[in-house]
Tab-separated table of C-alpha atoms in Angstrom:
chain	number	residue	atom	x	y	z
N	420	UNK	CA	84.304	135.557	105.208
N	421	UNK	CA	84.045	138.962	104.367
N	422	UNK	CA	80.563	139.424	104.885
N	423	UNK	CA	80.511	138.244	108.673
N	424	UNK	CA	83.142	139.804	109.432
N	425	UNK	CA	81.014	142.531	111.269
N	426	UNK	CA	79.121	140.610	112.412
N	427	UNK	CA	82.138	138.174	114.149
N	428	UNK	CA	83.536	141.358	115.834
N	429	UNK	CA	79.614	141.908	118.058
N	430	UNK	CA	79.938	138.249	118.581
N	431	UNK	CA	83.248	138.599	119.762
N	432	UNK	CA	82.524	141.431	121.847
N	433	UNK	CA	79.731	139.428	123.637
N	434	UNK	CA	81.532	136.551	124.691
N	435	UNK	CA	84.088	138.530	126.108
N	436	UNK	CA	81.530	140.394	128.111
N	437	UNK	CA	78.917	136.794	128.946
N	438	UNK	CA	82.052	135.125	130.128
N	439	UNK	CA	84.102	138.429	132.193
N	440	UNK	CA	80.531	138.560	134.201
N	441	UNK	CA	79.773	134.090	134.249
N	442	UNK	CA	82.348	132.378	136.572
N	443	UNK	CA	80.338	129.340	135.448
N	444	UNK	CA	82.032	129.198	131.637
N	445	UNK	CA	84.869	128.772	133.226
N	446	UNK	CA	88.149	125.733	134.146
N	447	UNK	CA	90.566	124.990	136.343
N	448	UNK	CA	93.789	123.854	134.128
N	449	UNK	CA	95.575	121.483	136.525
N	450	UNK	CA	99.330	120.393	135.657
N	451	UNK	CA	100.665	116.765	137.005
N	452	UNK	CA	102.366	117.807	140.186
N	453	UNK	CA	101.539	116.920	144.040
N	454	UNK	CA	102.311	120.780	144.037
N	455	UNK	CA	99.275	121.072	142.181
N	456	UNK	CA	95.396	121.684	143.511
N	457	UNK	CA	92.886	122.873	145.635
N	458	UNK	CA	92.500	122.669	148.197
N	459	UNK	CA	89.361	123.934	151.511
N	460	UNK	CA	87.096	123.442	153.655
N	461	UNK	CA	83.570	124.327	152.554
N	462	UNK	CA	80.691	124.123	155.557
N	463	UNK	CA	78.965	120.486	154.621
N	464	UNK	CA	76.370	120.414	157.544
N	465	UNK	CA	73.732	120.012	154.154
N	466	UNK	CA	74.747	116.851	152.604
N	467	UNK	CA	75.449	114.775	155.693
N	468	UNK	CA	72.561	112.164	155.095
N	469	UNK	CA	72.033	112.679	151.080
N	470	UNK	CA	73.907	114.785	148.159
N	471	UNK	CA	74.925	114.730	144.705
N	472	UNK	CA	78.010	115.701	143.547
N	473	UNK	CA	78.468	116.299	139.228
N	474	UNK	CA	80.750	117.939	137.181
N	475	UNK	CA	82.103	118.198	133.773
N	476	UNK	CA	85.835	115.860	133.925
N	477	UNK	CA	89.266	115.849	130.729
N	478	UNK	CA	91.615	113.186	131.633
N	479	UNK	CA	94.627	114.413	130.264
N	480	UNK	CA	97.548	112.311	131.935
N	481	UNK	CA	97.101	108.159	131.591
N	482	UNK	CA	97.198	106.739	135.095
N	483	UNK	CA	93.892	105.254	136.953
N	484	UNK	CA	94.403	107.625	140.467
N	485	UNK	CA	94.282	110.386	138.681
N	486	UNK	CA	91.799	111.921	141.452
N	487	UNK	CA	89.801	114.090	140.766
N	488	UNK	CA	88.020	114.976	144.197
N	489	UNK	CA	88.661	113.928	147.775
N	490	UNK	CA	86.933	114.725	150.506
N	491	UNK	CA	88.249	113.680	154.203
N	492	UNK	CA	87.292	113.904	158.567
N	493	UNK	CA	89.515	113.561	160.587
N	494	UNK	CA	86.187	111.292	162.466
N	495	UNK	CA	86.400	109.136	159.780
N	496	UNK	CA	88.928	105.924	159.002
N	497	UNK	CA	89.942	106.461	155.360
N	498	UNK	CA	88.457	109.459	152.940
N	499	UNK	CA	84.902	110.499	152.625
N	500	UNK	CA	85.092	110.252	148.570
N	501	UNK	CA	87.412	108.979	146.579
N	502	UNK	CA	87.324	110.203	142.576
N	503	UNK	CA	89.746	109.383	139.992
N	504	UNK	CA	89.384	110.594	136.102
N	505	UNK	CA	88.948	107.134	134.798
N	506	UNK	CA	86.176	105.786	136.837
N	507	UNK	CA	88.983	102.936	138.331
N	508	UNK	CA	87.756	104.651	142.239
N	509	UNK	CA	84.417	105.537	143.144
N	510	UNK	CA	84.052	106.051	146.534
N	511	UNK	CA	82.090	106.363	149.910
N	512	UNK	CA	83.338	105.404	152.683
N	513	UNK	CA	85.589	102.825	151.558
N	514	UNK	CA	82.686	101.004	150.917
N	515	UNK	CA	80.727	101.859	148.133
N	516	UNK	CA	82.647	101.908	144.528
N	517	UNK	CA	82.093	101.140	140.513
N	518	UNK	CA	84.520	100.023	137.603
N	519	UNK	CA	83.113	103.348	135.866
N	520	UNK	CA	85.632	103.027	132.741
N	521	UNK	CA	85.198	99.685	132.244
N	522	UNK	CA	81.416	100.624	131.934
N	523	UNK	CA	81.253	104.106	129.919
N	524	UNK	CA	85.139	103.490	128.388
N	525	UNK	CA	86.751	107.424	129.699
N	526	UNK	CA	88.907	108.780	126.586
N	527	UNK	CA	91.901	110.280	126.695
N	528	UNK	CA	91.604	114.052	126.515
N	529	UNK	CA	87.632	114.091	125.890
N	530	UNK	CA	86.002	116.109	127.764
N	531	UNK	CA	82.314	113.697	129.884
N	532	UNK	CA	79.410	114.200	133.018
N	533	UNK	CA	79.634	113.091	135.802
N	534	UNK	CA	77.533	112.839	138.779
N	535	UNK	CA	77.081	110.153	142.286
N	536	UNK	CA	74.061	110.394	143.636
N	537	UNK	CA	73.364	109.756	147.145
N	538	UNK	CA	70.481	109.062	150.003
N	539	UNK	CA	71.002	107.365	152.661
N	540	UNK	CA	66.809	106.582	152.767
N	541	UNK	CA	67.903	104.015	149.351
N	542	UNK	CA	71.539	103.562	151.069
N	543	UNK	CA	72.280	104.041	147.520
N	544	UNK	CA	74.869	105.450	144.994
N	545	UNK	CA	74.154	105.904	142.259
N	546	UNK	CA	76.978	106.717	139.355
N	547	UNK	CA	76.179	108.802	136.100
N	548	UNK	CA	78.482	108.927	133.388
N	549	UNK	CA	77.227	110.730	130.604
N	550	UNK	CA	73.620	111.848	131.488
N	551	UNK	CA	73.550	107.747	131.682
N	552	UNK	CA	73.595	105.425	135.039
N	553	UNK	CA	76.571	102.847	134.581
N	554	UNK	CA	76.893	101.685	138.340
N	555	UNK	CA	75.525	101.154	141.541
N	556	UNK	CA	76.115	100.536	145.703
N	557	UNK	CA	74.781	99.559	148.405
N	558	UNK	CA	75.690	100.451	152.499
N	559	UNK	CA	73.663	100.505	155.443
N	560	UNK	CA	70.911	102.763	157.124
N	561	UNK	CA	73.944	103.811	158.971
N	562	UNK	CA	76.265	105.913	156.785
N	563	UNK	CA	76.250	108.854	156.724
N	564	UNK	CA	78.775	111.967	155.620
N	565	UNK	CA	81.075	113.137	158.419
N	566	UNK	CA	80.849	117.255	157.074
N	567	UNK	CA	83.483	118.803	158.895
N	568	UNK	CA	85.930	117.380	156.630
N	569	UNK	CA	89.503	119.058	154.097
N	570	UNK	CA	88.233	119.374	149.783
N	571	UNK	CA	91.108	118.710	147.618
N	572	UNK	CA	90.969	119.169	144.077
N	573	UNK	CA	93.498	118.039	142.292
N	574	UNK	CA	94.879	115.241	144.778
N	575	UNK	CA	93.712	112.465	147.087
N	576	UNK	CA	95.106	112.758	150.539
N	577	UNK	CA	96.699	110.491	152.702
N	578	UNK	CA	96.503	112.467	155.676
N	579	UNK	CA	93.769	115.783	155.950
N	580	UNK	CA	94.909	117.542	153.516
N	581	UNK	CA	97.954	116.117	152.993
N	582	UNK	CA	100.851	113.575	151.630
N	583	UNK	CA	99.651	113.386	148.222
N	584	UNK	CA	101.743	111.485	146.232
N	585	UNK	CA	103.243	112.255	142.524
N	586	UNK	CA	101.150	109.615	139.872
N	587	UNK	CA	97.700	110.196	142.345
N	588	UNK	CA	98.037	114.432	140.724
N	589	UNK	CA	95.173	114.691	138.182
N	590	UNK	CA	96.746	117.394	135.939
N	591	UNK	CA	93.145	117.409	133.520
N	592	UNK	CA	90.875	119.769	133.663
N	593	UNK	CA	87.483	120.581	135.913
N	594	UNK	CA	84.963	122.666	135.079
N	595	UNK	CA	81.095	122.954	136.614
N	596	UNK	CA	81.945	120.977	140.063
N	597	UNK	CA	78.799	121.164	142.520
N	598	UNK	CA	77.501	119.938	144.911
N	599	UNK	CA	73.275	119.458	145.585
N	600	UNK	CA	71.798	118.230	149.012
N	601	UNK	CA	69.622	116.080	147.520
N	602	UNK	CA	69.984	113.467	145.332
N	603	UNK	CA	68.819	113.550	141.961
N	604	UNK	CA	66.995	111.600	139.792
N	605	UNK	CA	68.120	109.945	136.935
N	606	UNK	CA	66.385	112.726	134.577
N	607	UNK	CA	67.447	115.352	136.196
N	608	UNK	CA	70.954	114.280	135.863
N	609	UNK	CA	70.437	113.689	131.985
N	610	UNK	CA	69.185	116.999	131.823
N	611	UNK	CA	71.913	118.840	132.942
N	612	UNK	CA	74.215	116.748	131.071
N	613	UNK	CA	71.712	117.048	127.853
N	614	UNK	CA	72.450	120.796	128.358
N	615	UNK	CA	75.634	120.976	127.239
N	616	UNK	CA	78.976	121.670	129.339
N	617	UNK	CA	79.128	125.794	128.201
N	618	UNK	CA	74.938	126.675	130.466
N	619	UNK	CA	74.736	126.576	133.158
N	620	UNK	CA	71.235	126.630	133.400
N	621	UNK	CA	70.184	123.614	134.785
N	622	UNK	CA	72.879	124.191	137.386
N	623	UNK	CA	71.745	127.116	138.780
N	624	UNK	CA	68.081	126.137	138.617
N	625	UNK	CA	68.524	123.530	141.804
N	626	UNK	CA	67.414	124.967	144.717
N	627	UNK	CA	69.361	122.025	146.502
N	628	UNK	CA	72.526	123.771	145.091
N	629	UNK	CA	74.574	124.391	148.032
N	630	UNK	CA	78.948	124.212	147.487
N	631	UNK	CA	78.526	126.143	143.868
N	632	UNK	CA	80.988	126.687	141.359
N	633	UNK	CA	81.712	130.071	141.112
N	634	UNK	CA	82.674	129.878	145.446
N	635	UNK	CA	85.412	127.229	144.112
N	636	UNK	CA	86.784	129.304	141.634
N	637	UNK	CA	87.552	132.017	144.707
N	638	UNK	CA	89.817	129.371	147.348
N	639	UNK	CA	93.591	129.862	146.887
N	640	UNK	CA	94.660	127.245	144.108
N	641	UNK	CA	98.554	125.403	145.267
N	642	UNK	CA	100.941	124.884	142.185
N	643	UNK	CA	100.063	125.491	138.866
N	644	UNK	CA	96.130	125.082	138.729
N	645	UNK	CA	94.787	127.913	135.971
N	646	UNK	CA	91.243	129.288	134.949
N	647	UNK	CA	91.178	129.558	131.548
N	648	UNK	CA	87.533	130.665	128.787
N	649	UNK	CA	87.433	126.854	127.584
N	650	UNK	CA	83.687	127.582	126.103
N	651	UNK	CA	84.567	130.494	125.029
N	652	UNK	CA	86.711	129.534	122.273
N	653	UNK	CA	84.885	126.492	122.210
N	654	UNK	CA	81.692	128.979	121.288
N	655	UNK	CA	84.130	130.948	119.104
N	656	UNK	CA	85.204	127.298	116.707
N	657	UNK	CA	81.401	126.724	116.326
N	658	UNK	CA	80.762	129.722	115.943
N	659	UNK	CA	83.460	130.678	113.740
N	660	UNK	CA	82.227	126.949	111.625
N	661	UNK	CA	78.574	128.150	111.803
N	662	UNK	CA	79.804	130.802	109.549
N	663	UNK	CA	81.703	129.409	107.532
N	664	UNK	CA	78.690	127.080	106.877
N	665	UNK	CA	76.910	129.851	106.353
N	666	UNK	CA	78.283	130.971	103.224
N	667	UNK	CA	79.224	128.275	101.714
N	668	UNK	CA	75.014	127.632	102.191
N	669	UNK	CA	75.067	131.829	100.711
N	670	UNK	CA	78.149	130.809	97.285
N	671	UNK	CA	75.456	127.278	97.256
N	672	UNK	CA	72.623	129.733	97.177
N	673	UNK	CA	74.155	132.088	94.798
N	674	UNK	CA	75.547	129.652	91.961
N	675	UNK	CA	71.563	128.213	92.127
N	676	UNK	CA	70.550	132.184	91.554
N	677	UNK	CA	72.540	131.971	88.834
N	678	UNK	CA	71.524	128.389	87.643
N	679	UNK	CA	67.817	130.067	87.699
N	680	UNK	CA	68.378	133.142	85.732
N	681	UNK	CA	70.776	130.535	82.531
N	682	UNK	CA	66.828	128.321	83.258
N	683	UNK	CA	64.678	130.969	83.263
N	684	UNK	CA	66.200	133.018	79.836
N	685	UNK	CA	66.437	129.322	78.857
N	686	UNK	CA	63.024	128.717	80.064
N	687	UNK	CA	62.040	132.759	78.092
N	688	UNK	CA	63.286	131.463	74.126
N	689	UNK	CA	61.652	128.308	74.855
N	690	UNK	CA	58.776	129.948	75.497
N	691	UNK	CA	58.246	132.387	72.818
N	692	UNK	CA	59.383	129.292	70.312
N	693	UNK	CA	56.651	127.695	72.235
N	694	UNK	CA	54.083	130.854	71.315
N	695	UNK	CA	55.384	131.171	67.894
N	696	UNK	CA	54.560	127.119	67.047
N	697	UNK	CA	51.347	127.099	68.799
N	698	UNK	CA	50.733	130.386	66.056
N	699	UNK	CA	51.734	128.678	63.090
N	700	UNK	CA	49.264	125.576	65.021
N	701	UNK	CA	46.391	127.719	65.307
N	702	UNK	CA	47.152	129.202	61.403
N	703	UNK	CA	46.733	125.559	60.500
N	704	UNK	CA	43.709	124.445	62.595
N	705	UNK	CA	42.078	127.165	60.960
N	706	UNK	CA	42.665	126.262	57.347
N	707	UNK	CA	42.091	122.407	57.877
N	708	UNK	CA	38.750	124.024	59.813
N	709	UNK	CA	37.669	125.583	56.460
N	710	UNK	CA	38.829	122.877	54.450
N	711	UNK	CA	36.624	120.760	57.026
N	712	UNK	CA	33.492	123.479	56.230
N	713	UNK	CA	33.620	122.950	52.450
N	714	UNK	CA	33.845	119.456	53.530
N	715	UNK	CA	30.950	120.355	55.388
N	716	UNK	CA	29.137	122.715	52.408
N	717	UNK	CA	29.499	118.922	50.344
N	718	UNK	CA	28.556	116.257	52.509
N	719	UNK	CA	25.266	118.090	52.651
N	720	UNK	CA	24.934	118.490	49.166
N	721	UNK	CA	25.723	115.098	48.127
N	722	UNK	CA	22.958	113.863	51.260
N	723	UNK	CA	20.522	117.043	49.464
N	724	UNK	CA	21.242	114.208	45.663
N	725	UNK	CA	20.591	111.384	47.426
N	726	UNK	CA	17.524	112.715	48.996
N	727	UNK	CA	16.305	113.622	45.733
N	728	UNK	CA	17.868	110.343	44.231
N	729	UNK	CA	16.090	108.600	46.985
N	730	UNK	CA	12.629	110.639	46.169
N	731	UNK	CA	12.806	110.242	42.571
N	732	UNK	CA	13.444	106.604	42.466
N	733	UNK	CA	10.181	105.726	45.218
N	734	UNK	CA	8.584	108.186	42.122
N	735	UNK	CA	9.792	105.290	39.891
N	736	UNK	CA	9.187	102.686	41.740
N	737	UNK	CA	5.830	103.505	42.399
N	738	UNK	CA	5.149	104.335	38.619
N	739	UNK	CA	6.779	100.493	37.644
N	740	UNK	CA	3.983	99.258	40.288
N	741	UNK	CA	1.412	101.059	38.752
N	742	UNK	CA	2.332	100.325	35.196
N	743	UNK	CA	2.936	96.989	36.387
N	744	UNK	CA	-0.586	96.680	37.838
N	745	UNK	CA	-2.043	97.949	34.485
N	746	UNK	CA	0.045	95.760	32.367
N	747	UNK	CA	-1.507	93.099	35.023
N	748	UNK	CA	-4.874	94.048	34.704
N	749	UNK	CA	-4.116	94.938	30.735
N	750	UNK	CA	-3.277	90.808	30.362
N	751	UNK	CA	-5.924	90.443	32.266
N	752	UNK	CA	-8.522	91.963	30.465
N	753	UNK	CA	-6.847	90.570	27.634
N	754	UNK	CA	-7.690	87.108	27.793
N	755	UNK	CA	-11.413	88.365	29.416
N	756	UNK	CA	-11.985	89.748	25.819
N	757	UNK	CA	-9.706	86.968	23.383
N	758	UNK	CA	-13.127	84.218	25.525
N	759	UNK	CA	-15.264	86.806	25.153
N	760	UNK	CA	-15.358	86.732	21.691
N	761	UNK	CA	-15.719	83.678	21.295
N	762	UNK	CA	-18.922	83.460	22.682
N	763	UNK	CA	-21.531	83.820	19.664
N	764	UNK	CA	-22.254	87.489	20.396
N	765	UNK	CA	-19.289	88.793	17.911
N	766	UNK	CA	-17.808	85.353	16.577
N	767	UNK	CA	-18.101	85.581	12.894
N	768	UNK	CA	-19.661	89.422	13.310
N	769	UNK	CA	-18.551	92.247	12.442
N	770	UNK	CA	-17.694	94.724	14.605
N	771	UNK	CA	-19.611	97.969	15.177
N	772	UNK	CA	-20.264	101.171	17.436
N	773	UNK	CA	-23.750	99.596	18.563
N	774	UNK	CA	-22.241	95.811	19.624
N	775	UNK	CA	-19.374	97.915	21.521
N	776	UNK	CA	-21.806	99.451	23.605
N	777	UNK	CA	-24.315	97.193	23.854
N	778	UNK	CA	-21.591	94.631	25.598
N	779	UNK	CA	-20.000	97.534	27.878
N	780	UNK	CA	-17.032	97.345	26.219
N	781	UNK	CA	-13.652	100.528	27.395
N	782	UNK	CA	-10.768	98.452	25.902
N	783	UNK	CA	-10.023	101.790	23.426
N	784	UNK	CA	-8.095	98.669	21.402
N	785	UNK	CA	-11.232	96.838	19.822
N	786	UNK	CA	-11.993	100.277	18.594
N	787	UNK	CA	-9.327	100.030	16.013
N	788	UNK	CA	-11.411	96.819	14.680
N	789	UNK	CA	-14.036	98.449	14.312
N	790	UNK	CA	-15.788	96.967	10.660
N	791	UNK	CA	-13.596	94.049	11.339
N	792	UNK	CA	-15.662	90.062	11.216
N	793	UNK	CA	-14.768	88.650	15.165
N	794	UNK	CA	-13.114	85.083	12.823
N	795	UNK	CA	-10.468	82.766	13.715
N	796	UNK	CA	-8.112	83.814	12.411
N	797	UNK	CA	-8.507	88.080	12.728
N	798	UNK	CA	-8.973	86.494	16.767
N	799	UNK	CA	-5.144	84.887	16.274
N	800	UNK	CA	-4.225	88.088	14.429
N	801	UNK	CA	-6.172	89.954	17.314
N	802	UNK	CA	-4.037	88.152	19.711
N	803	UNK	CA	-0.768	88.139	18.004
N	804	UNK	CA	-1.289	92.863	17.787
N	805	UNK	CA	-2.278	91.990	21.426
N	806	UNK	CA	1.396	90.111	22.998
N	807	UNK	CA	3.679	92.540	20.729
N	808	UNK	CA	1.114	95.861	22.407
N	809	UNK	CA	2.290	94.427	25.986
N	810	UNK	CA	6.220	93.940	24.908
N	811	UNK	CA	6.268	97.190	23.705
N	812	UNK	CA	4.322	98.333	26.621
N	813	UNK	CA	6.826	96.319	29.191
N	814	UNK	CA	10.100	97.814	26.942
N	815	UNK	CA	9.547	101.087	27.708
N	816	UNK	CA	8.831	100.935	31.096
N	817	UNK	CA	12.049	99.350	32.000
């Protein structure tokens, strides 16, 4: 906690200053004999038809009649108010009562907040434990608090201001006991409790606060009743816990930072490796791109060759079609010529230019046979010769 020592010293100085000046943080601590009490006669005129009595209480001694507040008046038959630290007795005008202990579970050694709120209009007294209503009692419209009485803190009054019994000695601690001249609402009581024992902002904000804790602390004390600064100690303990938590958080943060630095260095190394891997991958990608380009050029060449081959094949198909047509025409012409040669103009005649011209022959093969006689034997030879020529032509075309 070395980091926080200057800060702690400053806070301690501030705590000492504030608690010395502000009495509301003080606590009355009672021993448990009949001599240990606070007795005084306050002005109670403003509480006759309505009041709220609130305090922080700490029970430290066993017993069901340990009395922290009693109020008695000479013209009243019994105590006007009698309140014990475990809630066994919450009496007004000797009528109202509730089992606060059985309903709220007051625990020895623990601070709790208590409020008793009453007014004559509602005829109802309500009891609150730690900001929550735990019981109530109903009287009559004629009920009123006698205002000429005597208050004793730490004992029950069997006679006004005296006749104390040891089993009823309080022996506990009180803080911020205040009395208001109106019946506080449930919300106001809850707000008072939630503000906490070591904050008096809420209490002091009520203008109806007539009997004040800072005035009670100035009243004469009998026996062993001490004023202690409980809030300052508690604030210090709380502060120490907060400082310890802050230091633990700081150490955790330092460890996290160390871990973050280590992680950062590791990430830096991984980043360098990643960059190197990316460089290698980029080089490989360039090689692949070059290879793909070469393959692309080869594909383009093959496609161009295929186009050429397809063009050549198309030309060949055309030539073949033309050749087939010529063969068909030749065959047809041969058949016609063969039939023609059997007519009287040629049969048994010698082939001459005059005969060929007179019949408009354009078949050049007949020119080879000029001077020959068209007999049956010649025609047979001519036909055989023509068929052989046709076969040779087909073979060349194929």
